[in-house]
GROMACS .gro file of C-alpha atoms in nm:
model
  210
    1UNK     CA    1   1.746   3.722  -0.611
    2UNK     CA    2   1.838   3.491  -0.319
    3UNK     CA    3   2.213   3.483  -0.248
    4UNK     CA    4   2.242   3.110  -0.324
    5UNK     CA    5   2.083   3.135  -0.670
    6UNK     CA    6   2.334   3.177  -0.950
    7UNK     CA    7   2.309   3.331  -1.298
    8UNK     CA    8   2.251   3.103  -1.593
    9UNK     CA    9   2.581   2.962  -1.714
   10UNK     CA   10   2.698   3.077  -2.055
   11UNK     CA   11   2.993   2.875  -2.183
   12UNK     CA   12   3.124   2.710  -2.501
   13UNK     CA   13   2.937   2.387  -2.436
   14UNK     CA   14   2.668   2.274  -2.677
   15UNK     CA   15   2.438   1.980  -2.611
   16UNK     CA   16   2.439   1.719  -2.886
   17UNK     CA   17   2.063   1.670  -2.862
   18UNK     CA   18   1.908   1.968  -2.676
   19UNK     CA   19   1.587   1.864  -2.504
   20UNK     CA   20   1.332   2.077  -2.317
   21UNK     CA   21   1.174   1.961  -1.992
   22UNK     CA   22   0.899   2.133  -1.796
   23UNK     CA   23   0.851   2.154  -1.419
   24UNK     CA   24   0.495   2.214  -1.301
   25UNK     CA   25   0.455   2.336  -0.945
   26UNK     CA   26   0.251   2.603  -0.766
   27UNK     CA   27   0.020   2.651  -1.067
   28UNK     CA   28  -0.321   2.756  -0.939
   29UNK     CA   29  -0.559   2.725  -1.232
   30UNK     CA   30  -0.654   2.391  -1.384
   31UNK     CA   31  -0.691   2.547  -1.728
   32UNK     CA   32  -0.332   2.669  -1.715
   33UNK     CA   33  -0.207   2.322  -1.619
   34UNK     CA   34  -0.392   2.178  -1.918
   35UNK     CA   35  -0.244   2.438  -2.152
   36UNK     CA   36   0.106   2.378  -2.013
   37UNK     CA   37   0.070   2.005  -2.074
   38UNK     CA   38  -0.038   2.069  -2.432
   39UNK     CA   39   0.253   2.306  -2.490
   40UNK     CA   40   0.497   2.050  -2.351
   41UNK     CA   41   0.362   1.795  -2.598
   42UNK     CA   42   0.369   2.042  -2.887
   43UNK     CA   43   0.734   2.133  -2.837
   44UNK     CA   44   0.874   1.788  -2.769
   45UNK     CA   45   0.915   1.771  -2.393
   46UNK     CA   46   0.966   1.399  -2.326
   47UNK     CA   47   0.910   1.438  -1.952
   48UNK     CA   48   0.701   1.674  -1.739
   49UNK     CA   49   0.802   1.691  -1.374
   50UNK     CA   50   0.509   1.763  -1.142
   51UNK     CA   51   0.561   1.876  -0.783
   52UNK     CA   52   0.248   1.873  -0.570
   53UNK     CA   53  -0.056   1.978  -0.776
   54UNK     CA   54  -0.253   1.704  -0.597
   55UNK     CA   55  -0.594   1.844  -0.688
   56UNK     CA   56  -0.533   1.781  -1.058
   57UNK     CA   57  -0.592   1.432  -1.201
   58UNK     CA   58  -0.287   1.349  -1.412
   59UNK     CA   59  -0.371   0.984  -1.480
   60UNK     CA   60  -0.496   0.962  -1.842
   61UNK     CA   61  -0.682   0.639  -1.763
   62UNK     CA   62  -0.851   0.757  -1.445
   63UNK     CA   63  -1.220   0.833  -1.440
   64UNK     CA   64  -1.249   1.210  -1.451
   65UNK     CA   65  -0.897   1.257  -1.587
   66UNK     CA   66  -0.806   1.619  -1.656
   67UNK     CA   67  -0.540   1.536  -1.911
   68UNK     CA   68  -0.634   1.694  -2.248
   69UNK     CA   69  -0.766   1.430  -2.486
   70UNK     CA   70  -0.512   1.528  -2.752
   71UNK     CA   71  -0.217   1.408  -2.545
   72UNK     CA   72  -0.366   1.111  -2.360
   73UNK     CA   73  -0.243   0.858  -2.617
   74UNK     CA   74   0.105   1.008  -2.605
   75UNK     CA   75   0.117   0.939  -2.232
   76UNK     CA   76  -0.019   0.588  -2.274
   77UNK     CA   77   0.230   0.484  -2.541
   78UNK     CA   78   0.529   0.638  -2.363
   79UNK     CA   79   0.597   0.917  -2.609
   80UNK     CA   80   0.571   1.155  -2.316
   81UNK     CA   81   0.565   1.086  -1.944
   82UNK     CA   82   0.471   1.266  -1.624
   83UNK     CA   83   0.684   1.211  -1.314
   84UNK     CA   84   0.537   1.310  -0.978
   85UNK     CA   85   0.714   1.438  -0.666
   86UNK     CA   86   0.576   1.548  -0.332
   87UNK     CA   87   0.861   1.791  -0.262
   88UNK     CA   88   1.058   2.026  -0.484
   89UNK     CA   89   1.397   1.914  -0.352
   90UNK     CA   90   1.322   1.555  -0.458
   91UNK     CA   91   1.236   1.675  -0.807
   92UNK     CA   92   1.558   1.876  -0.826
   93UNK     CA   93   1.767   1.579  -0.712
   94UNK     CA   94   1.609   1.362  -0.979
   95UNK     CA   95   1.669   1.617  -1.256
   96UNK     CA   96   2.031   1.659  -1.149
   97UNK     CA   97   2.077   1.282  -1.174
   98UNK     CA   98   1.995   1.295  -1.545
   99UNK     CA   99   2.310   1.332  -1.749
  100UNK     CA  100   2.324   1.564  -2.045
  101UNK     CA  101   2.588   1.485  -2.306
  102UNK     CA  102   2.746   1.799  -2.446
  103UNK     CA  103   3.028   1.880  -2.683
  104UNK     CA  104   3.307   2.103  -2.557
  105UNK     CA  105   3.487   2.282  -2.836
  106UNK     CA  106   3.839   2.420  -2.800
  107UNK     CA  107   4.106   2.523  -3.045
  108UNK     CA  108   4.233   2.169  -3.089
  109UNK     CA  109   3.941   1.931  -3.075
  110UNK     CA  110   3.578   1.854  -2.999
  111UNK     CA  111   3.511   1.616  -2.716
  112UNK     CA  112   3.196   1.491  -2.547
  113UNK     CA  113   3.149   1.511  -2.175
  114UNK     CA  114   2.866   1.462  -1.931
  115UNK     CA  115   2.703   1.741  -1.736
  116UNK     CA  116   2.373   1.794  -1.555
  117UNK     CA  117   2.060   1.956  -1.690
  118UNK     CA  118   2.023   2.316  -1.567
  119UNK     CA  119   1.698   2.429  -1.409
  120UNK     CA  120   1.601   2.765  -1.554
  121UNK     CA  121   1.328   2.980  -1.405
  122UNK     CA  122   1.114   3.206  -1.620
  123UNK     CA  123   1.108   3.511  -1.397
  124UNK     CA  124   1.174   3.884  -1.398
  125UNK     CA  125   1.490   3.920  -1.192
  126UNK     CA  126   1.803   4.136  -1.197
  127UNK     CA  127   2.003   3.837  -1.314
  128UNK     CA  128   1.755   3.724  -1.581
  129UNK     CA  129   1.886   3.689  -1.936
  130UNK     CA  130   1.677   3.797  -2.233
  131UNK     CA  131   1.501   3.511  -2.412
  132UNK     CA  132   1.567   3.681  -2.745
  133UNK     CA  133   1.938   3.624  -2.695
  134UNK     CA  134   1.876   3.246  -2.689
  135UNK     CA  135   2.100   3.199  -2.383
  136UNK     CA  136   2.095   2.819  -2.403
  137UNK     CA  137   2.386   2.579  -2.410
  138UNK     CA  138   2.223   2.243  -2.338
  139UNK     CA  139   1.902   2.065  -2.251
  140UNK     CA  140   1.698   2.267  -2.001
  141UNK     CA  141   1.432   2.202  -1.738
  142UNK     CA  142   1.212   2.512  -1.742
  143UNK     CA  143   1.017   2.616  -1.433
  144UNK     CA  144   0.734   2.865  -1.449
  145UNK     CA  145   0.608   3.087  -1.170
  146UNK     CA  146   0.263   3.113  -1.017
  147UNK     CA  147   0.002   3.307  -1.215
  148UNK     CA  148  -0.028   3.579  -0.954
  149UNK     CA  149   0.279   3.582  -0.733
  150UNK     CA  150   0.547   3.449  -0.966
  151UNK     CA  151   0.817   3.217  -0.839
  152UNK     CA  152   0.858   3.156  -0.466
  153UNK     CA  153   1.192   3.204  -0.291
  154UNK     CA  154   1.221   2.825  -0.267
  155UNK     CA  155   1.167   2.786  -0.641
  156UNK     CA  156   1.421   3.056  -0.719
  157UNK     CA  157   1.677   2.905  -0.483
  158UNK     CA  158   1.695   2.581  -0.684
  159UNK     CA  159   1.731   2.750  -1.022
  160UNK     CA  160   2.064   2.762  -1.201
  161UNK     CA  161   1.961   3.082  -1.377
  162UNK     CA  162   1.668   3.283  -1.507
  163UNK     CA  163   1.531   3.411  -1.835
  164UNK     CA  164   1.288   3.693  -1.900
  165UNK     CA  165   1.059   3.779  -2.189
  166UNK     CA  166   1.093   4.134  -2.313
  167UNK     CA  167   0.779   4.342  -2.357
  168UNK     CA  168   0.748   4.644  -2.582
  169UNK     CA  169   0.425   4.799  -2.463
  170UNK     CA  170   0.296   4.925  -2.130
  171UNK     CA  171  -0.011   4.708  -2.103
  172UNK     CA  172   0.084   4.446  -1.842
  173UNK     CA  173   0.347   4.362  -1.585
  174UNK     CA  174   0.358   3.994  -1.677
  175UNK     CA  175   0.220   3.746  -1.928
  176UNK     CA  176  -0.015   3.458  -1.864
  177UNK     CA  177   0.189   3.157  -1.751
  178UNK     CA  178   0.089   2.944  -2.050
  179UNK     CA  179   0.163   3.228  -2.294
  180UNK     CA  180   0.506   3.274  -2.137
  181UNK     CA  181   0.576   2.901  -2.149
  182UNK     CA  182   0.474   2.889  -2.514
  183UNK     CA  183   0.715   3.168  -2.605
  184UNK     CA  184   1.002   3.005  -2.414
  185UNK     CA  185   0.948   2.656  -2.554
  186UNK     CA  186   0.903   2.791  -2.905
  187UNK     CA  187   1.228   2.986  -2.886
  188UNK     CA  188   1.414   2.688  -2.739
  189UNK     CA  189   1.275   2.463  -3.013
  190UNK     CA  190   1.415   2.691  -3.284
  191UNK     CA  191   1.746   2.741  -3.102
  192UNK     CA  192   1.790   2.364  -3.080
  193UNK     CA  193   1.758   2.354  -3.459
  194UNK     CA  194   1.927   2.688  -3.502
  195UNK     CA  195   2.153   2.606  -3.795
  196UNK     CA  196   1.852   2.533  -4.014
  197UNK     CA  197   1.657   2.836  -3.895
  198UNK     CA  198   1.951   3.076  -3.938
  199UNK     CA  199   2.034   2.937  -4.280
  200UNK     CA  200   1.678   2.996  -4.392
  201UNK     CA  201   1.682   3.353  -4.259
  202UNK     CA  202   2.019   3.424  -4.420
  203UNK     CA  203   1.902   3.289  -4.754
  204UNK     CA  204   1.584   3.494  -4.735
  205UNK     CA  205   1.772   3.814  -4.651
  206UNK     CA  206   2.019   3.752  -4.933
  207UNK     CA  207   1.734   3.699  -5.175
  208UNK     CA  208   1.559   4.019  -5.070
  209UNK     CA  209   1.882   4.220  -5.083
  210UNK     CA  210   1.953   4.093  -5.433
   0.00000   0.00000   0.00000
């Protein structure tokens, strides 16, 4: 891990309305870009940040658009949007300008304060936290690595932390980028509605035990 990258913060803050964002950069295969766009729509990402990727046609109204038909209307009516950047640093600056309202809980009160949205890389690294632990505290902008080489040093240097996906077999060193993104966004989706999910699980376990 580069010396200027820091571990994902874990603190008592909790975002009032946790929202996932997705950063697309250095993705080689068109089919993977399409799948990532569909996953972003499926799990409620309001904005997809695209850095580079100039060979892919992101305009849903352009002739020869490569946007999946199932999400074209969502882009047209503003339910989801794609924001383009030529350079990664410009994308990072923009994301860090977006405020994220969180609640800070202490022994005496609960108060809201503004913070920035962390950029979390999905990468196998010594500092990576396990996805199963749901190490989230706020809205997150997730960044995936390249299909073959993973995240570049530049990508890793702008991340506020990393998460990894545990594997329990010996079949592969890494998952397909769209599969990995699906697992991450799915887990974040349930964490963001965790009280309901945990209550359901607790009720089910109590019922079975009884």
